GROMACS .gro file of C-alpha atoms in nm:
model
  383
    1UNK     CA    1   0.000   0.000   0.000
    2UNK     CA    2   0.129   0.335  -0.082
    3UNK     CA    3   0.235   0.604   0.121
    4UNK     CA    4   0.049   0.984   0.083
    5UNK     CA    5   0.366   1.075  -0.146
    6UNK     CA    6   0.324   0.815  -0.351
    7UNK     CA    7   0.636   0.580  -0.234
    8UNK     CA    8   0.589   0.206  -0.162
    9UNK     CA    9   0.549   0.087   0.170
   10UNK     CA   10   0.817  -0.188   0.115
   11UNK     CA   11   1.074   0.118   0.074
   12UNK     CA   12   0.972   0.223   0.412
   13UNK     CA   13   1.186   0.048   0.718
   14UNK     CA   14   0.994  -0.123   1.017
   15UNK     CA   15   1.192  -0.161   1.307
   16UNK     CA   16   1.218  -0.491   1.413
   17UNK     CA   17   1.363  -0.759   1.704
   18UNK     CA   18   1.366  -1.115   1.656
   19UNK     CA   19   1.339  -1.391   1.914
   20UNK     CA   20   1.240  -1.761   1.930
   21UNK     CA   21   0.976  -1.973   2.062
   22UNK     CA   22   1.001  -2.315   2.200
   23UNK     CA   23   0.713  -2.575   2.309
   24UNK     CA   24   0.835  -2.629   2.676
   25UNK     CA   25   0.682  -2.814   2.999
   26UNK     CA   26   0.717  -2.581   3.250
   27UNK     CA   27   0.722  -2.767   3.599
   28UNK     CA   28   0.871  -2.468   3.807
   29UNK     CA   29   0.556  -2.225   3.748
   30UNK     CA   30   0.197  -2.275   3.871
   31UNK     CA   31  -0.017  -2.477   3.614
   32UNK     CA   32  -0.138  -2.359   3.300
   33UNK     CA   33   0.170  -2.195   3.180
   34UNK     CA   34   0.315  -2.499   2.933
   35UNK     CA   35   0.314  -2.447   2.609
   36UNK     CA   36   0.504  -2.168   2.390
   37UNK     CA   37   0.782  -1.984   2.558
   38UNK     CA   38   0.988  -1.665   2.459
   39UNK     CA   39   1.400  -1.679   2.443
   40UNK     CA   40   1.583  -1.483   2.320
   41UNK     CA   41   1.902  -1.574   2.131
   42UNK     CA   42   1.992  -1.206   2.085
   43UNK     CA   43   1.986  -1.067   2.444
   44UNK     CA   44   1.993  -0.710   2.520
   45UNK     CA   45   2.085  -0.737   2.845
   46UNK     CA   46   2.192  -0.933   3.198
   47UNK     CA   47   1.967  -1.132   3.355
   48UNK     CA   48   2.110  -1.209   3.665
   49UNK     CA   49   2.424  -1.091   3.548
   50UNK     CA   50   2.418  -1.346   3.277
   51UNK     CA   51   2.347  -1.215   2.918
   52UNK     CA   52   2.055  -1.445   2.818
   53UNK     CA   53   1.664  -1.383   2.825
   54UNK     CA   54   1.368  -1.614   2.893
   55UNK     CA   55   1.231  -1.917   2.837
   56UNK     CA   56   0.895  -1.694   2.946
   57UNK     CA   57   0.570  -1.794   2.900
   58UNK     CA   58   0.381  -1.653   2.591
   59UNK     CA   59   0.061  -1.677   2.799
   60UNK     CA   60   0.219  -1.450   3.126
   61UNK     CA   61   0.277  -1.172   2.876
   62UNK     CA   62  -0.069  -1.170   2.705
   63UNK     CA   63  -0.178  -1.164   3.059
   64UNK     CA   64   0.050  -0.906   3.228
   65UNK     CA   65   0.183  -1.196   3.444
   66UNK     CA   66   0.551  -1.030   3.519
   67UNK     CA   67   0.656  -1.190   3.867
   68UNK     CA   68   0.686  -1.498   3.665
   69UNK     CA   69   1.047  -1.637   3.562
   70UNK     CA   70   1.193  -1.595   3.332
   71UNK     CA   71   1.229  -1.170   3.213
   72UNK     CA   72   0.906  -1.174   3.172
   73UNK     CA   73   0.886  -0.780   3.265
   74UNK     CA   74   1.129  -0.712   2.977
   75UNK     CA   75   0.951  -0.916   2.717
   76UNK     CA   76   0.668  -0.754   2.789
   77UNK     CA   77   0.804  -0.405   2.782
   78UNK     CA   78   0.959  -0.521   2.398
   79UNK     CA   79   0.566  -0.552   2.307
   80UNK     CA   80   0.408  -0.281   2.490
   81UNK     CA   81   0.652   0.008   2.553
   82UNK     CA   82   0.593   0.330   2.420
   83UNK     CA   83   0.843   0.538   2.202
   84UNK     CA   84   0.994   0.806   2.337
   85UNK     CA   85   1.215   1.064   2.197
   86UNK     CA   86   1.470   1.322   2.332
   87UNK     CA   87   1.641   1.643   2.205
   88UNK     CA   88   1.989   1.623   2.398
   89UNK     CA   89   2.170   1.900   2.275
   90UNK     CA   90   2.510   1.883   2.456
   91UNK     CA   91   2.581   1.722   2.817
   92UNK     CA   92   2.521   2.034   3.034
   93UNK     CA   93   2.170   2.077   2.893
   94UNK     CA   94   1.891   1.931   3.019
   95UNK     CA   95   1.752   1.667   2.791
   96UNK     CA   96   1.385   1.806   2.639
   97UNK     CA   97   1.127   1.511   2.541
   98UNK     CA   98   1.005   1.618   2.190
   99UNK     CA   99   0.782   1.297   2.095
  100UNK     CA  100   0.572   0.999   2.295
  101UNK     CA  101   0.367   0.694   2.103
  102UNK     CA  102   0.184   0.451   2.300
  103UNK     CA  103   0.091   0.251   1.942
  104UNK     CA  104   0.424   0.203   1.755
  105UNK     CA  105   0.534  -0.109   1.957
  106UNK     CA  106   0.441  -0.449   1.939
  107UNK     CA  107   0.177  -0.404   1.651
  108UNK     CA  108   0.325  -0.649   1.392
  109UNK     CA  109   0.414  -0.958   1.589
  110UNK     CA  110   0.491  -1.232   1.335
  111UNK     CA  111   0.639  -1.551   1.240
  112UNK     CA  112   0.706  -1.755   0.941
  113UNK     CA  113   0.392  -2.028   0.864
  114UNK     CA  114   0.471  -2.367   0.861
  115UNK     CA  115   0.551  -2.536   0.499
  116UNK     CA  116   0.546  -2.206   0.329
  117UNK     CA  117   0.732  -1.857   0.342
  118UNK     CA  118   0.396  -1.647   0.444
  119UNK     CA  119   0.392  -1.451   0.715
  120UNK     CA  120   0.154  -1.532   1.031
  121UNK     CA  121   0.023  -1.297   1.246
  122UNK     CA  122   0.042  -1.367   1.641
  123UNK     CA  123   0.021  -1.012   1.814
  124UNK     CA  124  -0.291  -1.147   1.952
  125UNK     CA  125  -0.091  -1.450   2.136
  126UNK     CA  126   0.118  -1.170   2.323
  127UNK     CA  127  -0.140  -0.905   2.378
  128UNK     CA  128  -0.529  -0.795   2.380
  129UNK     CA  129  -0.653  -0.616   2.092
  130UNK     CA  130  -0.427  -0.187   2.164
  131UNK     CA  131  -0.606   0.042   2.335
  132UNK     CA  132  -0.894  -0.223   2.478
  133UNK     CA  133  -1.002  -0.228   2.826
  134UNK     CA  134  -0.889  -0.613   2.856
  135UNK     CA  135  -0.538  -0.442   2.729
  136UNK     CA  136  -0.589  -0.147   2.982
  137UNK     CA  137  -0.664  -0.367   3.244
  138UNK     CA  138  -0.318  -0.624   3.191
  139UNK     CA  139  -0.117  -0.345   3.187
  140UNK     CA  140  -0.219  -0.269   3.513
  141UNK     CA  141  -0.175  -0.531   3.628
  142UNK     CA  142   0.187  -0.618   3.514
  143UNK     CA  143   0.306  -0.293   3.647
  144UNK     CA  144   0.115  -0.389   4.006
  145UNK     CA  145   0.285  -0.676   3.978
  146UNK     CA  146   0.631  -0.570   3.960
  147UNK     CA  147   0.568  -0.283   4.170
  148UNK     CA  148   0.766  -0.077   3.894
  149UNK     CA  149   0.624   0.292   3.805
  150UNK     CA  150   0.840   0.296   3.530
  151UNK     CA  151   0.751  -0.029   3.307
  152UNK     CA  152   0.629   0.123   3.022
  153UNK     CA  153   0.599   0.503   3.007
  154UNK     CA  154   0.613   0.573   3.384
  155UNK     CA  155   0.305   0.421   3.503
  156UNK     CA  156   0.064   0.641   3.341
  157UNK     CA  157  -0.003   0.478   3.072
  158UNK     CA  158  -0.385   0.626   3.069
  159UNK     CA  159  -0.258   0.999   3.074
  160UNK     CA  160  -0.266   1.126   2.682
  161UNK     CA  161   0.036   1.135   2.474
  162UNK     CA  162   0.188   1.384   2.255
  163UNK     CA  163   0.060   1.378   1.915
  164UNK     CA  164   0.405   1.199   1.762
  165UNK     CA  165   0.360   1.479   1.464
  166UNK     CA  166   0.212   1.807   1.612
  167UNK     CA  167   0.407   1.977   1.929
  168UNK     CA  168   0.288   2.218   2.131
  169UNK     CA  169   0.364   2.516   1.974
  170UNK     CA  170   0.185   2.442   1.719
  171UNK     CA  171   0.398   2.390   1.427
  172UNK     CA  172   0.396   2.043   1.259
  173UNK     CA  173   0.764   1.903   1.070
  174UNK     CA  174   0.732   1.578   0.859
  175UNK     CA  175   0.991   1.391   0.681
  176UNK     CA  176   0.861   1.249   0.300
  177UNK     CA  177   1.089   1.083   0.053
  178UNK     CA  178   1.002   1.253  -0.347
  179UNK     CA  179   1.101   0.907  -0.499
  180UNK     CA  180   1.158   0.543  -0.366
  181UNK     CA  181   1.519   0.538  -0.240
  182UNK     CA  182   1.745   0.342  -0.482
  183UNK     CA  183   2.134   0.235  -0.422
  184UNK     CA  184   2.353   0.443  -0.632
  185UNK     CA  185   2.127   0.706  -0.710
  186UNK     CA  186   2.086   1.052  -0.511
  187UNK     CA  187   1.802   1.047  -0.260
  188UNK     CA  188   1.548   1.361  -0.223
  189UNK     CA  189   1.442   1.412   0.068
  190UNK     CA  190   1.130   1.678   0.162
  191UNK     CA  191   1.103   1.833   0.506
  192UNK     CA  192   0.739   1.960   0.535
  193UNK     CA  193   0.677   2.217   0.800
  194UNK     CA  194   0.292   2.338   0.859
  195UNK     CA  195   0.231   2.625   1.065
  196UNK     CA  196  -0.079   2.583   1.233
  197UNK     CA  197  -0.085   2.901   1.446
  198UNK     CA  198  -0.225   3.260   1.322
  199UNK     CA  199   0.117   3.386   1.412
  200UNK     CA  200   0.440   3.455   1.166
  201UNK     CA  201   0.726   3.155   1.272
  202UNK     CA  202   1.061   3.180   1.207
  203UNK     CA  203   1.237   2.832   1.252
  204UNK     CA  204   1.605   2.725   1.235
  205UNK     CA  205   1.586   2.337   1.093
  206UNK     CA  206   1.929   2.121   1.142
  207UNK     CA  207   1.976   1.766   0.924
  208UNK     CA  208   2.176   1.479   1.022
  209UNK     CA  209   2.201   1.165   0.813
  210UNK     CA  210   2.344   0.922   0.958
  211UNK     CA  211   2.441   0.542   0.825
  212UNK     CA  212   2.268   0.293   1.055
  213UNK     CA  213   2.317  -0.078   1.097
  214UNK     CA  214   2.000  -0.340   1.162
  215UNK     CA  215   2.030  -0.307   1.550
  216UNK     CA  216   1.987   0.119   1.520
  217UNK     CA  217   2.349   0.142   1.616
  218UNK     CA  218   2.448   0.471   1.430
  219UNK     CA  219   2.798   0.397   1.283
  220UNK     CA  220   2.896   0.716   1.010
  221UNK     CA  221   2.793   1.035   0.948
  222UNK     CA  222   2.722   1.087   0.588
  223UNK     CA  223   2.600   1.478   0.553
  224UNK     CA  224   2.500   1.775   0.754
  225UNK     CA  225   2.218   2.069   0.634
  226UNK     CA  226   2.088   2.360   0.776
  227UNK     CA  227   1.808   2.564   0.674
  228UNK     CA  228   1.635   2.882   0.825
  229UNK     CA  229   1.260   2.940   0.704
  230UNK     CA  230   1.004   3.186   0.715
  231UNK     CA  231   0.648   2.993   0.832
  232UNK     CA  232   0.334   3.186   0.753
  233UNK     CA  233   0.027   3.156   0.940
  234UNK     CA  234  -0.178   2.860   0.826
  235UNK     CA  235   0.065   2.749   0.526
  236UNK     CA  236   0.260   2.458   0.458
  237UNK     CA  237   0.585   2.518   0.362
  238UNK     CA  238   0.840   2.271   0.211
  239UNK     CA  239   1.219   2.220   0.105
  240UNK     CA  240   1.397   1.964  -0.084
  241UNK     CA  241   1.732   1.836   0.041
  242UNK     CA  242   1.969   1.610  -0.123
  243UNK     CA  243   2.136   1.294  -0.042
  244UNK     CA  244   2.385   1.226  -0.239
  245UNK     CA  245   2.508   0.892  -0.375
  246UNK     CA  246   2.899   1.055  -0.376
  247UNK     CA  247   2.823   1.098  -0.013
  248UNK     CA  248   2.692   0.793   0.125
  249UNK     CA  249   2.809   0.479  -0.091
  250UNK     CA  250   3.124   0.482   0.104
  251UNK     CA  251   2.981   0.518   0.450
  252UNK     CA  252   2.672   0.301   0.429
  253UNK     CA  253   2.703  -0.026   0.596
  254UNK     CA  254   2.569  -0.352   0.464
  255UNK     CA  255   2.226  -0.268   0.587
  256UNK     CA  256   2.161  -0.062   0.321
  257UNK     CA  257   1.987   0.181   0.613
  258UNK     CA  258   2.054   0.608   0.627
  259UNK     CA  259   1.840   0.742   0.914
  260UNK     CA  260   1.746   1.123   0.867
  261UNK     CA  261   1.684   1.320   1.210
  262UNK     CA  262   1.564   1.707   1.179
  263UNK     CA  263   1.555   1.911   1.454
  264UNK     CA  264   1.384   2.221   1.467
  265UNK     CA  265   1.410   2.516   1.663
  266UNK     CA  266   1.164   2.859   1.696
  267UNK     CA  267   1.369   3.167   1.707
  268UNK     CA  268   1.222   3.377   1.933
  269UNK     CA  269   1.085   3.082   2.165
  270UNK     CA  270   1.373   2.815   2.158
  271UNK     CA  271   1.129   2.535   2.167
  272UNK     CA  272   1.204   2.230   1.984
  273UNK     CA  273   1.066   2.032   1.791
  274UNK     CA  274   1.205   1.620   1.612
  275UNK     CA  275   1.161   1.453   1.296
  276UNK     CA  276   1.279   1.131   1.203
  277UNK     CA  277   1.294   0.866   0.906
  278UNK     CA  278   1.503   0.557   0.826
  279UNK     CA  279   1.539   0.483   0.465
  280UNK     CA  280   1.608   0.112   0.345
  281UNK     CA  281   1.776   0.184  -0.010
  282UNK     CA  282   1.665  -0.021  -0.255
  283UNK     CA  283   1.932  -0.226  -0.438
  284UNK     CA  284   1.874  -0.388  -0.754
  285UNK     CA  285   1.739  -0.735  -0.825
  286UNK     CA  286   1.909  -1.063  -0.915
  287UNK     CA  287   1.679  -1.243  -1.192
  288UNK     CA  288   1.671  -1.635  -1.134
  289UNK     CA  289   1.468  -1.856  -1.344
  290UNK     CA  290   1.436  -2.244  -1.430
  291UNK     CA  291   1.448  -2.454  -1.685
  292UNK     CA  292   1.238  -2.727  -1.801
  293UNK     CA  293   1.097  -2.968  -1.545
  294UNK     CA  294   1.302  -3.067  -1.225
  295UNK     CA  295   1.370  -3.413  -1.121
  296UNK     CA  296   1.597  -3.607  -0.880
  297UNK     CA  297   1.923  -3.683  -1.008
  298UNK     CA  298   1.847  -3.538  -1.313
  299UNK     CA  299   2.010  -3.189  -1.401
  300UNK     CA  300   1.832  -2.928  -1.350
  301UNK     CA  301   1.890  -2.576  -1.606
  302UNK     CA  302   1.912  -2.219  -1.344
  303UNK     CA  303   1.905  -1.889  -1.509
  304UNK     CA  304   2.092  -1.621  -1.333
  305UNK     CA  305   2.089  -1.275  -1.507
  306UNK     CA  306   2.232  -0.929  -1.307
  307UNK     CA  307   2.231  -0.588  -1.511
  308UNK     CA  308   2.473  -0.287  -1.306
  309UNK     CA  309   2.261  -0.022  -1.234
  310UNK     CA  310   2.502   0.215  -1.110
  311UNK     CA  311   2.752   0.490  -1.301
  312UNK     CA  312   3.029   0.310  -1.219
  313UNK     CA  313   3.208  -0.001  -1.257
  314UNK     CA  314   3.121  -0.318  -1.001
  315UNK     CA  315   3.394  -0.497  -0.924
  316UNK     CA  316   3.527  -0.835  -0.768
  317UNK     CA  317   3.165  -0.983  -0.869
  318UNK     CA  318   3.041  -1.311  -0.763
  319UNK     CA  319   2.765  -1.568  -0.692
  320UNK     CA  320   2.754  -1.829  -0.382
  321UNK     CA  321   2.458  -2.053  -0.439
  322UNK     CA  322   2.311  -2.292  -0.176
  323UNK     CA  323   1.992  -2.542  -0.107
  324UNK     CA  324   1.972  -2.860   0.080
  325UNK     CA  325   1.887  -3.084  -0.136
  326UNK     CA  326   1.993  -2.881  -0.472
  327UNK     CA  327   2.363  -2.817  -0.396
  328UNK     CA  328   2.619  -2.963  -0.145
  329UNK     CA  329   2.765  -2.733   0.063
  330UNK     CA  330   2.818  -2.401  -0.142
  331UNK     CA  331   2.846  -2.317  -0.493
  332UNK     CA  332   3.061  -1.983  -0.574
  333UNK     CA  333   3.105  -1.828  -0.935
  334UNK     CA  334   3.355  -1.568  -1.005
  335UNK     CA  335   3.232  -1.309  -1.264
  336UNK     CA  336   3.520  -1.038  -1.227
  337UNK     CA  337   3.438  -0.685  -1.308
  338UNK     CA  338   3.113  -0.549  -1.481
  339UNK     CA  339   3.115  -0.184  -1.699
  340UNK     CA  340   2.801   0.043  -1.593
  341UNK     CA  341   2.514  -0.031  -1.775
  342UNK     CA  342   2.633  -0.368  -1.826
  343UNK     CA  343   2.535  -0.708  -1.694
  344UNK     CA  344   2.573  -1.123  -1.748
  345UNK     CA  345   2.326  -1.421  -1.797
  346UNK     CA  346   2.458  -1.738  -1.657
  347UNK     CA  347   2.312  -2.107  -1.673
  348UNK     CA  348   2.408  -2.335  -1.367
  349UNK     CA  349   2.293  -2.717  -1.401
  350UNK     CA  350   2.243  -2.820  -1.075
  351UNK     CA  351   2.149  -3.234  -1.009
  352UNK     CA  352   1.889  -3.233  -0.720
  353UNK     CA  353   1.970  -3.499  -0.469
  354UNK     CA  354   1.621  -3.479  -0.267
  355UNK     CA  355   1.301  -3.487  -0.398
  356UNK     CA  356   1.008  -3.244  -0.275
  357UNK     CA  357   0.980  -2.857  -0.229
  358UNK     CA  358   1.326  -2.690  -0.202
  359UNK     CA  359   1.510  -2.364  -0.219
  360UNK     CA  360   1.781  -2.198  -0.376
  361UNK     CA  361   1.909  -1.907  -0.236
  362UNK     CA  362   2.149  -1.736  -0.436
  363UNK     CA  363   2.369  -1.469  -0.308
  364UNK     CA  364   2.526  -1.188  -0.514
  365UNK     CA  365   2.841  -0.996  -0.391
  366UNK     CA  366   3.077  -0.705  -0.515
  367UNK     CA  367   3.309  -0.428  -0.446
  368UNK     CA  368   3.060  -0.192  -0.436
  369UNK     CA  369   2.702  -0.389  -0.340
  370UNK     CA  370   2.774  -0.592  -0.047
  371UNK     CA  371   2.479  -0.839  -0.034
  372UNK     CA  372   2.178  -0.918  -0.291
  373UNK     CA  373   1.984  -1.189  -0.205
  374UNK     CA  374   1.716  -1.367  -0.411
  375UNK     CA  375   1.572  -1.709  -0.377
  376UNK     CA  376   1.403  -1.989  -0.553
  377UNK     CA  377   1.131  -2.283  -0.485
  378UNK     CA  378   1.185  -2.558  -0.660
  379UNK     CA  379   0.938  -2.887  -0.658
  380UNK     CA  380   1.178  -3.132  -0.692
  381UNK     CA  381   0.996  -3.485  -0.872
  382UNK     CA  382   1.072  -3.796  -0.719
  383UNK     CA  383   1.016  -3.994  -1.131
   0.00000   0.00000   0.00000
């Protein structure tokens, strides 16, 4: 579904953690609390002064049960936190709280269905329908429970929070992207600033881009802008800043993630005022195709075609294939260097060693483009 500006949704970034779930017997709770438990192979931190997190019932954090082992308060805070954002200008000042969201947390809990790659929706296995007095009413709870005011946002979870786009004083900043953001080509960005008062602004507006990794760790810096505008009353104004690809192809990691913060501050007032996006650059697509029909130990004809898409040259170019049942171990392919504009078509015979539904992932590298990765399902026929 598209965005107001036109831009696919798929080009937007979700923030995301990923745990496990196992099917446990849990003899050290009270009954009732078998079944599914939450660990967490990626910990974020001590539990007992051991980096590690869970096994904790699925069913205590639908139902706010926290004094239950094990971390159950800090799963549950992963689904039902709010988002909270800060202005910190330098250490001596005191930090000023720009932006509070009660609904951006926990609201796509999924997993992969079994025997295909579709996703499954299970928010309602960890909590009640947002904003629902059955939801009110756990969260309650859990922070009774714990006897900790400040699971959550403080313990008053019930009071209203901030609009995330509209601050107090009335003027309203939004971040838009013009196009979808593609690897190797500039990206336009468009602040939007709406003055909603009857009152002339005047607003100072500082840009940071930063490259970002998967886990939000910040890592480089890729450009600085700052812009001073003139906000009649009632009137939308706009600007278009440029990201350029000269700029951030050697400082972007191999998440392929730049995250834009704007801060903006009133001239005669000082207030503040935060806007933030995270753009996932697109990168271009691997083409994979078969054959004919595929059968066991019979060979099986891939098509792998790759065109550059950047200005430049790609260098040090190369495919790793794998697929249990379709390749042992790894298969690599060195192409060497490919002109801009430029591209190959490759065939691959591959003799399939297991019959049934497999996969091929294949996995594109290069000087310049890190990591594309594209896969293939494959029915394999046992005659």
């Amino acid at each position: 579904m598209p965005d107001d500006m036109g831009v696919p949704a798929a080009t937007l970034n979700r923030n995301f953690h990923v745990w496990n779930e196992g099917w446990m017997e849990r003899r050290d709770l009270p009954p009732g609390y078998n079944g599914w438990q939450a660990l967490d192979a990626t910990p974020q931190e001590t539990s007992n002064g051991i980096f590690c997190c869970g096994p904790a019932p699925v069913k205590a954090i639908k139902e706010g049960d926290t004094h239950l082992n094990y971390d159950c308060p800090f799963i549950f805070a992963e689904v039902n936190a709010d988002l909270i954002k800060w202005v910190v200008i330098n250490d001596e000042m005191k930090p000023e709280r720009v932006y509070q969201e009660s609904k951006k947390i926990g609201k796509l809990i999924s997993t992969k269905q079994v025997g295909t790659s579709d996703r499954m929706d299970i928010t309602s296995n960890y909590k009640y329908d947002e904003g629902s007095e059955k939801e009110r009413l756990v969260y309650r709870k859990a922070v009774e429970m714990r006897n900790k005011p400040h699971i959550g946002n403080g313990g008053q979870h019930d009071a209203p929070t901030l609009d995330p786009s509209l601050s107090k004083i009335g003027i309203k900043m939004r971040l838009k992207l013009k196009e979808p953001p593609v690897f190797g080509q500039d990206v336009q960005l468009i602040a939007l600033l709406t003055n909603l008062t009857s009152l002339h602004k005047k607003i100072h507006v500082n840009i940071n881009v930063q490259a970002t990794e998967n886990n939000g760790a910040h890592m480089n810096v890729v450009c600085q802008k700052s812009d001073s505008m003139e906000l009649k009353p009632n009137t939308e104004h706009s600007a278009v800043y440029l990201i350029p690809y000269s700029q951030y192809k050697a400082r972007l990691t191999d998440s392929n993630l730049l995250k834009v913060s704007a801060v903006g501050e009133l001239t005669d007032t000082k207030e503040k005022l935060l806007a933030e996006r995270k753009i996932t650059l697109d990168t271009p697509k691997l083409q994979i195709e078969r054959r004919g029909t595929a059968k066991l130990l019979a060979p099986c004809k891939i098509i792998i075609a790759f065109d550059n898409p950047l200005i430049e040259d790609l260098n040090e170019c190369g495919l790793i294939m794998e697929g249990n049942g379709l390749v042992h171990g790894f298969l690599e392919k060195e192409l060497g260097n490919l002109k801009p504009g430029h591209g190959f078509q490759i065939s691959v015979h591959l003799i399939p060693y297991k019959s049934g539904k497999k996969t091929l992932q294949v996995l594109f590298t290069s000087d310049k483009i890190k990591y594309i990765r594209e896969h293939l399902d494959i029915t394999i026929l046992a005659f």
